[in-house]
Short mmCIF file of N, CA and C in Angstrom, two decimals:
data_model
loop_
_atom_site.label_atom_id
_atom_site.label_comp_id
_atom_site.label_asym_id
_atom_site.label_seq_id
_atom_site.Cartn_x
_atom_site.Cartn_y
_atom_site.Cartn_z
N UNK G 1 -87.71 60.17 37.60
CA UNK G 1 -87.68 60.25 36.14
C UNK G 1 -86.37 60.90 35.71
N UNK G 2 -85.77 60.38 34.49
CA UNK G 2 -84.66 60.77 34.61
C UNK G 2 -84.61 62.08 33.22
N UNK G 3 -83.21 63.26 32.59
CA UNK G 3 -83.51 64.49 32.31
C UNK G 3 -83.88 63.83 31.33
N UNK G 4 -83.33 62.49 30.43
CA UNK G 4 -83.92 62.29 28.53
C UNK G 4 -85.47 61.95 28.58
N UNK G 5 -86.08 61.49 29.88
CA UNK G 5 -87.38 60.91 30.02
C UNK G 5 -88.03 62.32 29.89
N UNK G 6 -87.55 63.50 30.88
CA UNK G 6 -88.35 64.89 31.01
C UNK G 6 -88.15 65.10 30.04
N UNK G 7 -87.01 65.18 28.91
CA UNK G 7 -87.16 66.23 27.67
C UNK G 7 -88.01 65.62 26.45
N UNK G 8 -88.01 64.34 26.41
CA UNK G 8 -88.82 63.49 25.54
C UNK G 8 -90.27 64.42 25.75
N UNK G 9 -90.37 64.48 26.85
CA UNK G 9 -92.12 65.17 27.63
C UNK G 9 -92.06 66.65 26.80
N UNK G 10 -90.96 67.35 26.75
CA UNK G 10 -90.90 68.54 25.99
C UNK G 10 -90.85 68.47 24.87
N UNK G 11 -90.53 67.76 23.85
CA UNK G 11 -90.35 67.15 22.83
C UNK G 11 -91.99 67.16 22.25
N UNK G 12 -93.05 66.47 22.99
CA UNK G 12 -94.52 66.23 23.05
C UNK G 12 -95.13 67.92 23.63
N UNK G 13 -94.39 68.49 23.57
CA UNK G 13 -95.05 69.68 23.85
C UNK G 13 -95.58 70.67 25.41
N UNK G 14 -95.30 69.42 26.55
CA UNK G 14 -95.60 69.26 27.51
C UNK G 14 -95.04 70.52 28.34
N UNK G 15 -95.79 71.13 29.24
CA UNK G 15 -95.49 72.65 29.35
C UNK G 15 -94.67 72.58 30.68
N UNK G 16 -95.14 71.15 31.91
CA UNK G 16 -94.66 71.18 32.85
C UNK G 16 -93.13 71.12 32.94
N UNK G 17 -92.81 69.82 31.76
CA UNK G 17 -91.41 69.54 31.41
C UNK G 17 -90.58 70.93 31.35
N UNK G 18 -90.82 71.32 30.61
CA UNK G 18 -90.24 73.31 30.26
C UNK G 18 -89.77 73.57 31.74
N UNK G 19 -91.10 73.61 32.43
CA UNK G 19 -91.07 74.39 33.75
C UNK G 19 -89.73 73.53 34.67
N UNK G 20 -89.78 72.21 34.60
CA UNK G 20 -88.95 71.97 35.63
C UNK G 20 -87.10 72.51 34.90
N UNK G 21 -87.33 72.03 33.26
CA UNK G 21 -85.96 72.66 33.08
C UNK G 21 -85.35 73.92 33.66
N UNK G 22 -86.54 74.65 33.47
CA UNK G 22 -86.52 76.32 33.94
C UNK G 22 -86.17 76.65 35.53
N UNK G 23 -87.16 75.60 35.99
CA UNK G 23 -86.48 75.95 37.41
C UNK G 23 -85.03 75.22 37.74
N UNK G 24 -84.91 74.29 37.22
CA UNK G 24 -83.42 73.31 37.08
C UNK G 24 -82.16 74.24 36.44
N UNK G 25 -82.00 74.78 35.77
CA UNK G 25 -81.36 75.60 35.09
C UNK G 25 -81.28 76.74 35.35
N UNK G 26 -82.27 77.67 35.64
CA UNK G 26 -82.35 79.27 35.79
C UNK G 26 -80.76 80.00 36.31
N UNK G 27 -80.39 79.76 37.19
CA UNK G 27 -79.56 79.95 37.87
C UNK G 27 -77.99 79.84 37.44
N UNK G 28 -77.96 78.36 36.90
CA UNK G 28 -76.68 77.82 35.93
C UNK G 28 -76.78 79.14 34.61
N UNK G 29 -78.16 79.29 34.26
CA UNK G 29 -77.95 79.96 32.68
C UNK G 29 -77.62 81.50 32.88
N UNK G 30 -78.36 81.92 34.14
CA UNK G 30 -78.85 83.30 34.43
C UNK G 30 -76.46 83.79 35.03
N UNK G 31 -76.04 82.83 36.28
CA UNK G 31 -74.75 82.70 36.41
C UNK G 31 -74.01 83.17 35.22
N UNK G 32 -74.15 82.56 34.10
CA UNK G 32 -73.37 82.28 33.23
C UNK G 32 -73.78 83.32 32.15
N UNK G 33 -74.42 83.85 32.49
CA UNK G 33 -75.07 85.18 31.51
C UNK G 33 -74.49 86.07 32.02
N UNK G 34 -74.35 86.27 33.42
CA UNK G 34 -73.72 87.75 34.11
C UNK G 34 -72.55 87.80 33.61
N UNK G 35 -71.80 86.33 33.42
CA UNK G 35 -69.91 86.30 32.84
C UNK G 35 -70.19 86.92 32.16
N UNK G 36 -70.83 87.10 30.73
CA UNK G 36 -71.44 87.25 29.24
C UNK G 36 -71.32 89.22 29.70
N UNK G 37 -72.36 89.06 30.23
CA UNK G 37 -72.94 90.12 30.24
C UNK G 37 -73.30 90.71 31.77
N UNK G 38 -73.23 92.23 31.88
CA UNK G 38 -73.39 92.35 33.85
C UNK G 38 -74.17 93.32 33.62
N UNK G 39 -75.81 92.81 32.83
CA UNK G 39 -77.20 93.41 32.79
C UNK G 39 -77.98 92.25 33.39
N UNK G 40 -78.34 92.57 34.71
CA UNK G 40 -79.18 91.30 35.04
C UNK G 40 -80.42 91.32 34.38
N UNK G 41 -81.07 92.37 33.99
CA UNK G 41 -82.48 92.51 33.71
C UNK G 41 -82.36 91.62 32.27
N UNK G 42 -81.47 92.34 31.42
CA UNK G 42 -81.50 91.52 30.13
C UNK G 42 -80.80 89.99 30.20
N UNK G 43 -79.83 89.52 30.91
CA UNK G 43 -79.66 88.41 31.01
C UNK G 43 -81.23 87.38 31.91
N UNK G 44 -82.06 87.87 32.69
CA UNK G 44 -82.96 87.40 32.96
C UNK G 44 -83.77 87.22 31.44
N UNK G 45 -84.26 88.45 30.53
CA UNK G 45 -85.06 88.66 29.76
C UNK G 45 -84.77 87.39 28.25
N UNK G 46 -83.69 87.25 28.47
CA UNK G 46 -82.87 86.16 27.31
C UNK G 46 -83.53 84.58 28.09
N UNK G 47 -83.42 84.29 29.36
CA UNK G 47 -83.74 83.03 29.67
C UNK G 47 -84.98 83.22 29.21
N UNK G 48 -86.10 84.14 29.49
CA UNK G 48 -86.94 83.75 29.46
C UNK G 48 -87.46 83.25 28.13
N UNK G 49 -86.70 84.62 27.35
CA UNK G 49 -87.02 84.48 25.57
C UNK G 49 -86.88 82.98 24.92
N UNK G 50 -85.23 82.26 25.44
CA UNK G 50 -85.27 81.20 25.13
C UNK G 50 -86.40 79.97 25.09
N UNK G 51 -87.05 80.14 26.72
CA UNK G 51 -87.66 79.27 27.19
C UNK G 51 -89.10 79.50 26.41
N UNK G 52 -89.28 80.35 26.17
CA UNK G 52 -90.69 81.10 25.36
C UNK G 52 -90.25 80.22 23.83
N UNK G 53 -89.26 80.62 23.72
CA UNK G 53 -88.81 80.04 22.01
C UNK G 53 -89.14 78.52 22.26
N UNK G 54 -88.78 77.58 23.19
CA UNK G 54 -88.21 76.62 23.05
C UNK G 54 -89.71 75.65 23.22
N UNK G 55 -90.20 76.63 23.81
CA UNK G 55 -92.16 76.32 24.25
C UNK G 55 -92.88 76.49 22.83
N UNK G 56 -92.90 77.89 22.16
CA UNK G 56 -93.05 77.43 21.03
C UNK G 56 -93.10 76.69 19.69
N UNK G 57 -91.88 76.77 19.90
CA UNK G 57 -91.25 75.45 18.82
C UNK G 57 -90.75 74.21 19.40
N UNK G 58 -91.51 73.66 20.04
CA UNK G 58 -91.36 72.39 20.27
C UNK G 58 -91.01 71.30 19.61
N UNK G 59 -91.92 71.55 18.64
CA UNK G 59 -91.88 70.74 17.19
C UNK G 59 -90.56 70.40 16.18
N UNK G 60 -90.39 71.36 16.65
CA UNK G 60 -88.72 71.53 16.04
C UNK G 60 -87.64 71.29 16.75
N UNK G 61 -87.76 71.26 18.13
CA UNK G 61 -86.49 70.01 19.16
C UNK G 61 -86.18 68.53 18.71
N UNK G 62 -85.22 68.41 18.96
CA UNK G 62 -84.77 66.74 18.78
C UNK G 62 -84.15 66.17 20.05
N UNK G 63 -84.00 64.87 20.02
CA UNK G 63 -83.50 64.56 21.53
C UNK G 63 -81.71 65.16 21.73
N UNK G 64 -81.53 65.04 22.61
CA UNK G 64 -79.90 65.47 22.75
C UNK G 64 -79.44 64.42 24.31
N UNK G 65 -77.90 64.36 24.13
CA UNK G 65 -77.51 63.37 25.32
C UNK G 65 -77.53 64.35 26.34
N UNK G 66 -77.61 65.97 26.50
CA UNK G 66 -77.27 66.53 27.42
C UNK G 66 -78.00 67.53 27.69
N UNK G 67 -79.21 67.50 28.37
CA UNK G 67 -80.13 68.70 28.17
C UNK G 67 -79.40 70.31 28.85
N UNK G 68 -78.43 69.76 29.54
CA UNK G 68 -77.70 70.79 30.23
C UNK G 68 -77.31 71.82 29.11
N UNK G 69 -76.46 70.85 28.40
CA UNK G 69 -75.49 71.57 27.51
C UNK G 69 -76.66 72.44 26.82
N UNK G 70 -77.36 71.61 26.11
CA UNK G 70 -78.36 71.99 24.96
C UNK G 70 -78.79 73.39 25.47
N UNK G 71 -79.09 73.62 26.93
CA UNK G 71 -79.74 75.07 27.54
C UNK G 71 -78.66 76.07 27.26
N UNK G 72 -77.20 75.72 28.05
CA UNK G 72 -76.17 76.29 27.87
C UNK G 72 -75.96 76.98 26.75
N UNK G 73 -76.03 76.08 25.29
CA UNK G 73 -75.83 76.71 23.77
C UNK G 73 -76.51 77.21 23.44
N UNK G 74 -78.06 77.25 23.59
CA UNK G 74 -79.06 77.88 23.16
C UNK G 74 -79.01 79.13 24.00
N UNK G 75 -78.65 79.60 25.42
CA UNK G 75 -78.82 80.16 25.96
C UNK G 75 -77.79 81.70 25.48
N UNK G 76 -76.80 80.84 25.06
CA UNK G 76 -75.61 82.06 24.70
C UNK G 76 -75.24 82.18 23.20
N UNK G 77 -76.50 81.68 22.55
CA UNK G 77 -76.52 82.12 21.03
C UNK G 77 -77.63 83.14 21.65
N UNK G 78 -78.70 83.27 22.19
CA UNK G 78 -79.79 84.14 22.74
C UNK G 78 -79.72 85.29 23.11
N UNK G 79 -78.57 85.47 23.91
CA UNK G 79 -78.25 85.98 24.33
C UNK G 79 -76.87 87.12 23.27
N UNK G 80 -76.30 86.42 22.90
CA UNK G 80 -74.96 87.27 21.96
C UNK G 80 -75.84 87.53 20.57
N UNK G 81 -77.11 87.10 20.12
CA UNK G 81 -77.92 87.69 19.33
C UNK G 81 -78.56 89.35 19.73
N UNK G 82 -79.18 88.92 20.45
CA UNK G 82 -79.99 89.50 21.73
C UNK G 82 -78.79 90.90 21.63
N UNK G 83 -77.65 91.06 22.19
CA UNK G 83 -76.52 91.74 22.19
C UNK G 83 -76.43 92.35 20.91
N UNK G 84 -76.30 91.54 19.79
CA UNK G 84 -75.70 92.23 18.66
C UNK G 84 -76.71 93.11 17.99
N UNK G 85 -78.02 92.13 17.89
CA UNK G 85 -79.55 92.80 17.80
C UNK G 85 -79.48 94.46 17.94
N UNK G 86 -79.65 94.38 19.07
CA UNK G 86 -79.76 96.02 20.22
C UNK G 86 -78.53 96.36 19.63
N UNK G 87 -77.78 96.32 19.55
CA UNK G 87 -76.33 97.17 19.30
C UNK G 87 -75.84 97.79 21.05
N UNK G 88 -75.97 96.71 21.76
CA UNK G 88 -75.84 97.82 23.31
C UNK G 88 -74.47 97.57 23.19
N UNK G 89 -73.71 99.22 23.17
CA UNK G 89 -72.45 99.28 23.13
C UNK G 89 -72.04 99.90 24.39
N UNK G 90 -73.18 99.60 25.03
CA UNK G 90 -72.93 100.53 26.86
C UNK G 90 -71.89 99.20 27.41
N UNK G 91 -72.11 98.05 26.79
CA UNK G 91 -71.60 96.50 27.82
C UNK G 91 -69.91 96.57 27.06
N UNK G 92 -69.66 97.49 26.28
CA UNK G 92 -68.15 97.37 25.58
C UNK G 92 -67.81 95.98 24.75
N UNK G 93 -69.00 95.49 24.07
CA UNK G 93 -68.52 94.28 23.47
C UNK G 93 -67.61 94.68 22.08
N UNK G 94 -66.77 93.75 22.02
CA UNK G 94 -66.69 93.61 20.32
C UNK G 94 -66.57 92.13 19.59
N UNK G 95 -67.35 91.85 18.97
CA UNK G 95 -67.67 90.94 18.41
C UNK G 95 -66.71 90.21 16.94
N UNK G 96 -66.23 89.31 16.77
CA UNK G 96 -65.58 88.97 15.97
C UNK G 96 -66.11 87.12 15.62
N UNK G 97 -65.75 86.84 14.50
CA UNK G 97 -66.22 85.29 14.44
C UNK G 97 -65.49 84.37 15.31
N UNK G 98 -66.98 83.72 15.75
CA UNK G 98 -66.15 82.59 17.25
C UNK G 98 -65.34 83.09 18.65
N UNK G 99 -65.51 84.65 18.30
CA UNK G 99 -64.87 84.78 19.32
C UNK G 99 -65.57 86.11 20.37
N UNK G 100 -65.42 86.22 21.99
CA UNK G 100 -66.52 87.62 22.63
C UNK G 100 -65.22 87.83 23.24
N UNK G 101 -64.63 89.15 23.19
CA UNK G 101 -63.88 90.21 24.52
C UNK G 101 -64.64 90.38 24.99
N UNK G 102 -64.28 90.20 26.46
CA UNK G 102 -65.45 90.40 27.59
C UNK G 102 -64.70 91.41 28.51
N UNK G 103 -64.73 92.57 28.56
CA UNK G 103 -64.24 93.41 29.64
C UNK G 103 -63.92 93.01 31.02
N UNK G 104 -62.46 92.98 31.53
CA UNK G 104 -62.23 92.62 32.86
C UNK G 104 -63.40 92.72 33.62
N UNK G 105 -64.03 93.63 34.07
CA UNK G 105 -65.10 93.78 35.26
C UNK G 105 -66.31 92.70 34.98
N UNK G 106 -66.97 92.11 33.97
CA UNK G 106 -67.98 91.09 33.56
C UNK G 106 -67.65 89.72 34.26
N UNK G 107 -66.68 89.64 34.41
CA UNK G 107 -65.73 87.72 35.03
C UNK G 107 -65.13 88.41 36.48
N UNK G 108 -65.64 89.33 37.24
CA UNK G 108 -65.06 89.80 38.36
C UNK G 108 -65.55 89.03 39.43
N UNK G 109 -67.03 88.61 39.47
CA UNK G 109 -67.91 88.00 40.05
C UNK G 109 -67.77 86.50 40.01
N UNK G 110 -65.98 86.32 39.41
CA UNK G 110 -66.55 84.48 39.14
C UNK G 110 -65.61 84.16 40.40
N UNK G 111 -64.94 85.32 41.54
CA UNK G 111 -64.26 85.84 42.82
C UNK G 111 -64.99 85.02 43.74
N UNK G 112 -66.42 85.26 43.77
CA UNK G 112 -67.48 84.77 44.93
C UNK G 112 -67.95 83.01 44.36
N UNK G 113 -67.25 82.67 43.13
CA UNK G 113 -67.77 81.37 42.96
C UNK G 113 -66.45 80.40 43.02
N UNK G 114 -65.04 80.94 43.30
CA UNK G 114 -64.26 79.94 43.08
C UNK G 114 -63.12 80.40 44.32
N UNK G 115 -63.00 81.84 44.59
CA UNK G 115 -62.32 82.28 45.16
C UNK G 115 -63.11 83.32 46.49
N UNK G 116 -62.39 83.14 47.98
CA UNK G 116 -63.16 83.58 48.83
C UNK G 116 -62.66 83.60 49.59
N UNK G 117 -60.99 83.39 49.87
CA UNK G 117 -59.96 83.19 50.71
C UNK G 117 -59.34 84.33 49.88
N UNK G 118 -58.33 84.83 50.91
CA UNK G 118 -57.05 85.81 51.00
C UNK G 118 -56.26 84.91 50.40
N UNK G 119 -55.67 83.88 50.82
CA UNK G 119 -55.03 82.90 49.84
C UNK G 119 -54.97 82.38 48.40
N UNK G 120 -55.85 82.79 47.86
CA UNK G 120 -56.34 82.50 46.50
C UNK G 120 -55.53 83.93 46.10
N UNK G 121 -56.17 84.92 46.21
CA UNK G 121 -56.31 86.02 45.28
C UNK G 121 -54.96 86.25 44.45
N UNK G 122 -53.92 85.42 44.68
CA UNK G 122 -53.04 85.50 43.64
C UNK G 122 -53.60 84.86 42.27
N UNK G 123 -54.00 83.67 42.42
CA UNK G 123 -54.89 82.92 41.43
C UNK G 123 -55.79 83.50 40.63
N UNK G 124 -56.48 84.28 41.65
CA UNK G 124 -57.79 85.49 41.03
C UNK G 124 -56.80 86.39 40.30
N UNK G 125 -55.98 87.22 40.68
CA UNK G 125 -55.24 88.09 39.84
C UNK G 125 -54.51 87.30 38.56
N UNK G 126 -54.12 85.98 38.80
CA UNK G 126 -53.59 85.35 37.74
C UNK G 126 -54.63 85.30 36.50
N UNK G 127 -55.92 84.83 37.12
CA UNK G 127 -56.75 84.36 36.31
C UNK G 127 -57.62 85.49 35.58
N UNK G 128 -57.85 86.58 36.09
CA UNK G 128 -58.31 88.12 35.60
C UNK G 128 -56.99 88.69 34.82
N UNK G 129 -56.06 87.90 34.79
CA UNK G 129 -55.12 88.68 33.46
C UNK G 129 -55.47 87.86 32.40
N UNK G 130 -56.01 86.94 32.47
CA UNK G 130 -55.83 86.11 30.90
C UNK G 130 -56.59 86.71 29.66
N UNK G 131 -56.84 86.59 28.49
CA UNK G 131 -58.07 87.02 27.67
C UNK G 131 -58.94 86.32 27.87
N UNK G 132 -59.66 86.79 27.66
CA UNK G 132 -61.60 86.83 28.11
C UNK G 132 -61.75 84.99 27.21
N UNK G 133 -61.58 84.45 26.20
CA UNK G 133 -61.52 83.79 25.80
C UNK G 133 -61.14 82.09 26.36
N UNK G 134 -60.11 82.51 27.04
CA UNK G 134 -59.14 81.78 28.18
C UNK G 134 -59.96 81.53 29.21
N UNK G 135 -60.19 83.15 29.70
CA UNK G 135 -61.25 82.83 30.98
C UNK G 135 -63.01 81.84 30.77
N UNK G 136 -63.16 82.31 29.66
CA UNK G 136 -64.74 81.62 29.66
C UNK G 136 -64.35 80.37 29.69
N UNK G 137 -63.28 79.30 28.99
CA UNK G 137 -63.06 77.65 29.00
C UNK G 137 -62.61 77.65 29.91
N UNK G 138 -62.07 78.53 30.98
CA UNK G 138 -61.70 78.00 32.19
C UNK G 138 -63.11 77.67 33.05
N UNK G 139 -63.70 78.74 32.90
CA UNK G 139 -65.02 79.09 33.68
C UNK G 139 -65.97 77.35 33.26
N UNK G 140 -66.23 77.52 31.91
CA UNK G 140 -67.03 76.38 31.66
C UNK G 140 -66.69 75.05 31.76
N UNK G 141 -65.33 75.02 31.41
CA UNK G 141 -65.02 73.60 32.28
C UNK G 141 -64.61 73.39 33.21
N UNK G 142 -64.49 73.92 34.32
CA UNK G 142 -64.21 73.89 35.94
C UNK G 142 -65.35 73.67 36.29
N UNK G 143 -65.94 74.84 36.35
CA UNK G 143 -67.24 76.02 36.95
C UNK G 143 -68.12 74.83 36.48
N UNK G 144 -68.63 74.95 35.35
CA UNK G 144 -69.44 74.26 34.73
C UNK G 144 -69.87 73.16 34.43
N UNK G 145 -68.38 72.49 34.21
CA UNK G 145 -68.12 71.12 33.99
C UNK G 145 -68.99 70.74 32.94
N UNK G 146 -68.58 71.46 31.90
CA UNK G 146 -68.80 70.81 30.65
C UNK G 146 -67.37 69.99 29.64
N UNK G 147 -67.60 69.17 28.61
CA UNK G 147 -66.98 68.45 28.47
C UNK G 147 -66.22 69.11 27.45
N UNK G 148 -64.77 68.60 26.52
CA UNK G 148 -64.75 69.23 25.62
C UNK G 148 -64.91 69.28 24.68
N UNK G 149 -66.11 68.27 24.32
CA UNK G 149 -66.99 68.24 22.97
C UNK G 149 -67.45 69.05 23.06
N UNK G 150 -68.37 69.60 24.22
CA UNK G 150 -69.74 70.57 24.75
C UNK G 150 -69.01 72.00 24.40
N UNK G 151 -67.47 72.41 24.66
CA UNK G 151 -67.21 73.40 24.51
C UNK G 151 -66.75 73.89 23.06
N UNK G 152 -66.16 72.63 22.47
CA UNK G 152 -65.90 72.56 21.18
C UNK G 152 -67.25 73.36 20.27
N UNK G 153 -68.22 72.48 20.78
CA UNK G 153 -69.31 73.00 19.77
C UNK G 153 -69.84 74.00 19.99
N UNK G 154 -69.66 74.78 21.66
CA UNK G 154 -70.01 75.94 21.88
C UNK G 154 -69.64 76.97 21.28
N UNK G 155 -68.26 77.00 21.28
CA UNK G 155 -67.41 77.55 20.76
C UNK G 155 -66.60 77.52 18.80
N UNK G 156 -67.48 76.92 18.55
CA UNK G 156 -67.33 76.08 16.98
C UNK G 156 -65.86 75.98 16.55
N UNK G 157 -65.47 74.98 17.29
CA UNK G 157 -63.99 74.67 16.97
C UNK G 157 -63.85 72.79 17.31
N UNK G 158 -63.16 72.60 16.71
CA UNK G 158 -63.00 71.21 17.22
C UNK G 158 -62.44 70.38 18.38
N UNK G 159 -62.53 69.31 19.12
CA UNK G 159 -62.10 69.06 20.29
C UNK G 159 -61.11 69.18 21.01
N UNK G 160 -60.05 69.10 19.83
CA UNK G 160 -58.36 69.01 20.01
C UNK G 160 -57.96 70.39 20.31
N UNK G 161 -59.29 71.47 19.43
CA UNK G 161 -58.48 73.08 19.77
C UNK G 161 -59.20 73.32 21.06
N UNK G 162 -60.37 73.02 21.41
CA UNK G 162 -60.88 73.15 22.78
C UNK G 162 -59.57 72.64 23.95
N UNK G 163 -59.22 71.75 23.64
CA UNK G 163 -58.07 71.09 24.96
C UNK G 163 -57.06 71.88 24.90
N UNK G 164 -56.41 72.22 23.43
CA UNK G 164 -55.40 73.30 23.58
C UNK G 164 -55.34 74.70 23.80
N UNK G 165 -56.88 74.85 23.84
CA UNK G 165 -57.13 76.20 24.78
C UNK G 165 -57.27 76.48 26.06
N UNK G 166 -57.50 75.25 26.77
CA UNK G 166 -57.81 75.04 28.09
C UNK G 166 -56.16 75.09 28.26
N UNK G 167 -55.13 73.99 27.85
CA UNK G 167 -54.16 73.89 28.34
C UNK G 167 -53.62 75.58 28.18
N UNK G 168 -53.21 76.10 27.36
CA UNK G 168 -52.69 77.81 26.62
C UNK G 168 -53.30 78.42 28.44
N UNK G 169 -54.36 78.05 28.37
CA UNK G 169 -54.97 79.00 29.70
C UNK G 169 -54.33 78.97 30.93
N UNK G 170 -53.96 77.32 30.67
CA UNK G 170 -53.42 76.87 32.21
C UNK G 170 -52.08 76.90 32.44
N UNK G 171 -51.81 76.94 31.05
CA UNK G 171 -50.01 77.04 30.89
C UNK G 171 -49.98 78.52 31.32
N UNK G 172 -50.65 79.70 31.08
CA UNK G 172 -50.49 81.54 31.10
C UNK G 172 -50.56 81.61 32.47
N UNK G 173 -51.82 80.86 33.10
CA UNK G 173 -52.16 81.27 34.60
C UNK G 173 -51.04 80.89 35.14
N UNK G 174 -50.26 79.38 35.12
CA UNK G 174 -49.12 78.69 35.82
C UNK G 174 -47.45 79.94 35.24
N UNK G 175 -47.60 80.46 34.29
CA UNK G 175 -46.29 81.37 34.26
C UNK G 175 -46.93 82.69 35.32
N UNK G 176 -48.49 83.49 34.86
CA UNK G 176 -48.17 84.55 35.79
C UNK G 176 -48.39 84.25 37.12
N UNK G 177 -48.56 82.99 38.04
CA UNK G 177 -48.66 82.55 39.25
C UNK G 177 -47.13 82.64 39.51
N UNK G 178 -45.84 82.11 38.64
CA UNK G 178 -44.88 81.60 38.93
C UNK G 178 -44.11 83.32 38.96
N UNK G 179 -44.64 84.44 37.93
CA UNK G 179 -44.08 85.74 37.87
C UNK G 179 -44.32 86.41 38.97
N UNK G 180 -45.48 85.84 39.45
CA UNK G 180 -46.50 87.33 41.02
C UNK G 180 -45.13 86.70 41.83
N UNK G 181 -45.63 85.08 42.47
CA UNK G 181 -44.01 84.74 43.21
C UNK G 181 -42.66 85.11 43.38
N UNK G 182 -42.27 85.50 42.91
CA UNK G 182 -40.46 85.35 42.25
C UNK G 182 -40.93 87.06 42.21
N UNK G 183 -41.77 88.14 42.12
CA UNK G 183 -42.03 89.25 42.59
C UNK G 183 -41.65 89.27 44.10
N UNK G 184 -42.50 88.57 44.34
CA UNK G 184 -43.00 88.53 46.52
C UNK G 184 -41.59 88.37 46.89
N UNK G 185 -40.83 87.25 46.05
CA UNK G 185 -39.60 86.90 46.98
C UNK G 185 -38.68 88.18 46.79
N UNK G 186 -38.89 88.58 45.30
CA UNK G 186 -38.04 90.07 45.23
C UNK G 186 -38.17 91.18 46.22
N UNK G 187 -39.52 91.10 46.68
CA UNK G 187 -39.59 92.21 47.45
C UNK G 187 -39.04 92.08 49.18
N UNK G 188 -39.27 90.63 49.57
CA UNK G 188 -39.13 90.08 50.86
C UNK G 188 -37.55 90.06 51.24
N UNK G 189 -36.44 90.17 50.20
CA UNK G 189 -34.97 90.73 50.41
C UNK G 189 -35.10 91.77 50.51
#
């Protein structure tokens, strides 16, 4: 059965459908919550809330081409509510429209998902200098492989500024990759 056939089933209210999203997803949403945020308990407590919400109001879903995405957006409005809600100023957020600073140490962990070689870690250091902003479209469209409609709308900006943020990212990482270098060789005379 394929995911528009299962969500149609959620759509009808169907509790199993939920469940397989939940177990299909948990992991992708729960991942992508630690970037967000490095409270596992409350990034667990947000999937669930969602999934509780999304069980409830059934009635009020519509179909979508991407049930992925659809978890994804719902998951990190849930969540940066959830955040602003509580006022937890222990996680150092600051909040501005369309946009989350995410404290270096929150994206430290994205080390064990892309990077795991001695060889990399220039890349890792490249990529832990960028702003938090930079890093999440890197994260979601690599990592994630979402599209840049999916991030566009995540991010409420339009497609063209989604690509020119990805590129800004890739253009910063490719100068401080090219600065760490041209260091090494300075030091190796």
């Amino acid at each position: 059965m394929e995911e528009e056939d299962i969500w149609l089933l959620c759509l009808k209210g169907n509790i199993d459908s939920f469940e397989y999203f939940y177990k299909k997803y948990y992991e992708l949403l729960f991942n992508y919550g630690i970037k967000i945020c490095n409270d596992n308990d409350l990034v667990k407590d947000c999937i669930q809330n969602l999934f509780v919400k999304l069980i409830n109001n059934y009635q009020n879903l519509s179909s979508t081409e991407s049930v992925k995405f659809y978890l994804i957006k719902s998951f990190r409005n849930t969540l940066l509510n959830t955040l602003k809600s509580e006022a937890l100023r222990k996680y150092k957020f600051r909040f501005y429209p369309n946009e989350l600073l995410i404290e270096k140490e929150s994206l430290s962990s994205l080390s064990t998902e892309i990077l795991s070689n001695k060889e990399n870690q220039s890349l890792l250091k490249a990529y832990n200098s960028l702003p938090s902003r930079q890093k999440e479209i890197i994260y979601l469209y690599y990592i994630k492989e979402l599209s840049h409609d999916e991030i566009a709308d995540l991010f409420n900006i339009n497609h063209q500024s989604s690509k020119n943020l990805l590129f800004r990212a890739l253009t910063k990482m490719r100068s401080l990759l090219v600065e760490q270098e041209s260091k090494k060789n300075k030091v190796k005379i």
